[in-house]
CSV table of C-alpha atoms in Angstrom, one decimal:
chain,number,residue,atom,x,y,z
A,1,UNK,CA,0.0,0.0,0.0
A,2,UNK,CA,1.6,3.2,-1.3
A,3,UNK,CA,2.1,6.1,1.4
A,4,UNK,CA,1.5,3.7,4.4
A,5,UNK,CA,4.1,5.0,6.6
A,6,UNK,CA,2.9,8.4,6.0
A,7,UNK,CA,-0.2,7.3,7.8
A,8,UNK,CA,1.8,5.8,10.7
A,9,UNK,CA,3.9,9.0,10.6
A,10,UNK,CA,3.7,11.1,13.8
A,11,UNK,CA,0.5,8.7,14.7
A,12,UNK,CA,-0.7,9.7,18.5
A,13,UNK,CA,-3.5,8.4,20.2
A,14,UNK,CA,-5.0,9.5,23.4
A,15,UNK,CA,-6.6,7.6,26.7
A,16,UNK,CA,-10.2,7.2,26.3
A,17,UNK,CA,-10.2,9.1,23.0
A,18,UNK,CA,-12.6,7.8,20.4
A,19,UNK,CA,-11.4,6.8,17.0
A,20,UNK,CA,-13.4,5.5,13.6
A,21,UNK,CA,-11.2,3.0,12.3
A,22,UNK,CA,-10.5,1.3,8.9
A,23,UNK,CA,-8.8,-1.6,7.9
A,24,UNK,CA,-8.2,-2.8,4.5
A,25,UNK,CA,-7.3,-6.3,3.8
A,26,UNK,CA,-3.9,-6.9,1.7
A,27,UNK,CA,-4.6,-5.9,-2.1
A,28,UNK,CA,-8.0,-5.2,-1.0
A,29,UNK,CA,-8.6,-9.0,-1.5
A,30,UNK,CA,-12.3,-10.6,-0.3
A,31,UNK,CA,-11.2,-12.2,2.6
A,32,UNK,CA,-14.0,-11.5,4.5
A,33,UNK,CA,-16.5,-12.9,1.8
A,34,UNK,CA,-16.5,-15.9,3.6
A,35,UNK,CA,-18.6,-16.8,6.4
A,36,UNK,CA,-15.7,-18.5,8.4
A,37,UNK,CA,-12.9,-15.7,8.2
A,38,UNK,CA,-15.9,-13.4,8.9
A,39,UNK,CA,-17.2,-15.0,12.1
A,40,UNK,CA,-14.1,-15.8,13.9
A,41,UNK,CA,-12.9,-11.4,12.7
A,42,UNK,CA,-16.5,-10.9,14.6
A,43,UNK,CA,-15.8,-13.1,17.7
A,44,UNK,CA,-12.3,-11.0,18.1
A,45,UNK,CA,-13.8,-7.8,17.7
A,46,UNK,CA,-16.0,-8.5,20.3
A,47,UNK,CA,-13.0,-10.2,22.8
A,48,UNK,CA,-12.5,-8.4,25.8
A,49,UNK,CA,-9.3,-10.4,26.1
A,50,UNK,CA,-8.1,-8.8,23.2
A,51,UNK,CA,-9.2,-5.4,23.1
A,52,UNK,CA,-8.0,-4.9,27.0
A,53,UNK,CA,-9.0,-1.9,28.9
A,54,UNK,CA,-10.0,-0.1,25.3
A,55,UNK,CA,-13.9,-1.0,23.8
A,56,UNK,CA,-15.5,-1.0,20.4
A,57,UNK,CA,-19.1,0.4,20.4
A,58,UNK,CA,-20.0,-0.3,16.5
A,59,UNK,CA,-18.1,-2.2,13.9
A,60,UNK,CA,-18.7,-4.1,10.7
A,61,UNK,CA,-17.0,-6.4,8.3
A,62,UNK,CA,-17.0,-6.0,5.0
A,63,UNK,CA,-15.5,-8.6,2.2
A,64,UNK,CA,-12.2,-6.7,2.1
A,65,UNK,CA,-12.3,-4.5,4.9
A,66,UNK,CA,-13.6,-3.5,8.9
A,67,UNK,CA,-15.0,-0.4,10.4
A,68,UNK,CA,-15.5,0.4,13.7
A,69,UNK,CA,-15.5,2.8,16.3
A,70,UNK,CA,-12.6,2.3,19.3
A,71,UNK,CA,-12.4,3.6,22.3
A,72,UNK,CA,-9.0,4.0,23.4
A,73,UNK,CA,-8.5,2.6,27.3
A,74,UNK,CA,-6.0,3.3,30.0
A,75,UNK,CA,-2.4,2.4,29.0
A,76,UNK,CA,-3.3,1.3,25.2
A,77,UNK,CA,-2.9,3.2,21.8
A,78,UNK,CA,-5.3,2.9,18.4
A,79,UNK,CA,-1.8,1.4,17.0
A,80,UNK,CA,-2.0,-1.5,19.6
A,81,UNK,CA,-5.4,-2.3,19.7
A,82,UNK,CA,-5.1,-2.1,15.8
A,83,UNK,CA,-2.1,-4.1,15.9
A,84,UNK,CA,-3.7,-7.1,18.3
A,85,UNK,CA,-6.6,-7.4,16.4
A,86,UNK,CA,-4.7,-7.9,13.4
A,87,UNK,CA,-2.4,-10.2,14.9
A,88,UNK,CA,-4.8,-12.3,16.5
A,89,UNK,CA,-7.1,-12.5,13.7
A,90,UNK,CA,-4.3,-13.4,11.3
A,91,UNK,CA,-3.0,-16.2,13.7
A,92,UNK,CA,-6.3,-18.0,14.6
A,93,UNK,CA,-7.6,-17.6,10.6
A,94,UNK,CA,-4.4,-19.7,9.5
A,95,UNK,CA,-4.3,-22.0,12.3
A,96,UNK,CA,-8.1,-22.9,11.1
A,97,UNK,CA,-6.8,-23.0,7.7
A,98,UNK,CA,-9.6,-20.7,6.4
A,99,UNK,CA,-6.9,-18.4,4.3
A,100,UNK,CA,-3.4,-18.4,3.2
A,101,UNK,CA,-1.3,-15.8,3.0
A,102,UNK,CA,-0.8,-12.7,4.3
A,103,UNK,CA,-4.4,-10.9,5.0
A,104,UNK,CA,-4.0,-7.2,6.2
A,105,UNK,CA,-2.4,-4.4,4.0
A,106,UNK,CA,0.1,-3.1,6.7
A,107,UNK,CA,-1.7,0.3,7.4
A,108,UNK,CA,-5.0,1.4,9.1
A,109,UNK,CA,-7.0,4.6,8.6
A,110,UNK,CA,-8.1,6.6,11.9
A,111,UNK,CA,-10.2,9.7,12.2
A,112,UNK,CA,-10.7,10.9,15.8
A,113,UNK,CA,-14.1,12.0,16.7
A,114,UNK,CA,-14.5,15.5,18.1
A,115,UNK,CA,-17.3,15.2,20.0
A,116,UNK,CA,-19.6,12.7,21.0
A,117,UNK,CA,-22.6,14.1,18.5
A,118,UNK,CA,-20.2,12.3,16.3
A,119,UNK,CA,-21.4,9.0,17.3
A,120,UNK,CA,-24.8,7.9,16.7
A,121,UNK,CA,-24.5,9.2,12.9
A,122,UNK,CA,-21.1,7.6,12.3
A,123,UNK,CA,-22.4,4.2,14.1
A,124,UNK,CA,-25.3,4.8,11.7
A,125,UNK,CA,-22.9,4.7,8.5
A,126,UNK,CA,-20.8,2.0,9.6
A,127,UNK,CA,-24.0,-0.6,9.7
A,128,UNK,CA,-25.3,0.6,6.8
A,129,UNK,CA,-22.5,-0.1,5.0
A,130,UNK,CA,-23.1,-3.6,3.4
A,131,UNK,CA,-26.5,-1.9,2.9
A,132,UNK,CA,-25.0,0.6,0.2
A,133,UNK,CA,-22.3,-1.8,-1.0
A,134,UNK,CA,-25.7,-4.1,-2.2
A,135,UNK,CA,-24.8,-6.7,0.4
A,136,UNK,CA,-28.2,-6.6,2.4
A,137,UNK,CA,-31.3,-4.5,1.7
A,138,UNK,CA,-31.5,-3.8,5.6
A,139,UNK,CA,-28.6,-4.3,8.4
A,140,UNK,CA,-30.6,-7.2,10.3
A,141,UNK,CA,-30.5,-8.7,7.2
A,142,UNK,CA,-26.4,-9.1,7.0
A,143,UNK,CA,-24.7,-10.5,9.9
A,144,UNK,CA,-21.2,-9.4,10.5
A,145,UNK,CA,-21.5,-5.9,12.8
A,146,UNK,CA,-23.0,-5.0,15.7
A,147,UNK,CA,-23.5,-1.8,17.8
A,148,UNK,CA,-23.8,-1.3,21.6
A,149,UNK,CA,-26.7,1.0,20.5
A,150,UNK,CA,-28.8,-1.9,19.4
């Protein structure tokens, strides 16, 4: 992924800070297409054992990428959390032999949010996603997100 490092570049995240997220799957492959690497992405997303003292309130998966909204906990970064959910998703996807080769481009897009009006309407556009991608006509229709707001 061209200009990766410039995203990394002078990256700071801040405790309890809220962040939407995006992560792109290597080449922008369909990874996520199938219902096994989908599910066992979903169950990590939702692992309190991996995401630590930090929380996601809204995320979805997509065929070649995630969303989701993070908040940042005591003594964690967006690059860690990022960086464990990658990790442990890539480790547990080949161990089940659901994929081979490498799965997540090596960057991540962040946005912080400025203000907690930001929420509901980004939450909003996250699970409607596979709705304007023509993967569901409604959200309870496609299985792979959630939000603490439903």
């Amino acid at each position: 992924m061209q200009g990766h490092k410039a995203l990394r570049k002078g990256r700071f995240s801040q405790e309890y800070n809220i962040y939407h997220v995006t992560v792109v799957t290597c080449q922008r492959q369909h990874i996520f297409s199938s219902f096994g690497t989908a599910s066992t992405l979903a169950k990590i997303l939702n692992s309190p054992s991996v995401l630590k003292t930090s929380s996601i309130s809204a995320w979805v998966i997509m065929p070649d990428h995630w969303h989701a909204i993070v908040q940042v906990g005591r003594y964690d970064s967006l690059s860690k959390v990022v960086g464990r959910i990658k990790a442990i998703s890539t480790r547990v996807i080949h161990n089940e032999r659901l994929w081979e080769g490498d799965i997540w481009s090596k960057a991540f897009h962040d946005r912080a949010l400025r203000s907690e009006s930001e929420l509901l309407p980004l939450a909003r556009y996250i699970v409607a996603n596979p709705i304007r991608a023509g993967l569901a006509q409604k959200a309870g229709n496609y299985p792979f997100w959630n939000a603490v707001w439903v």
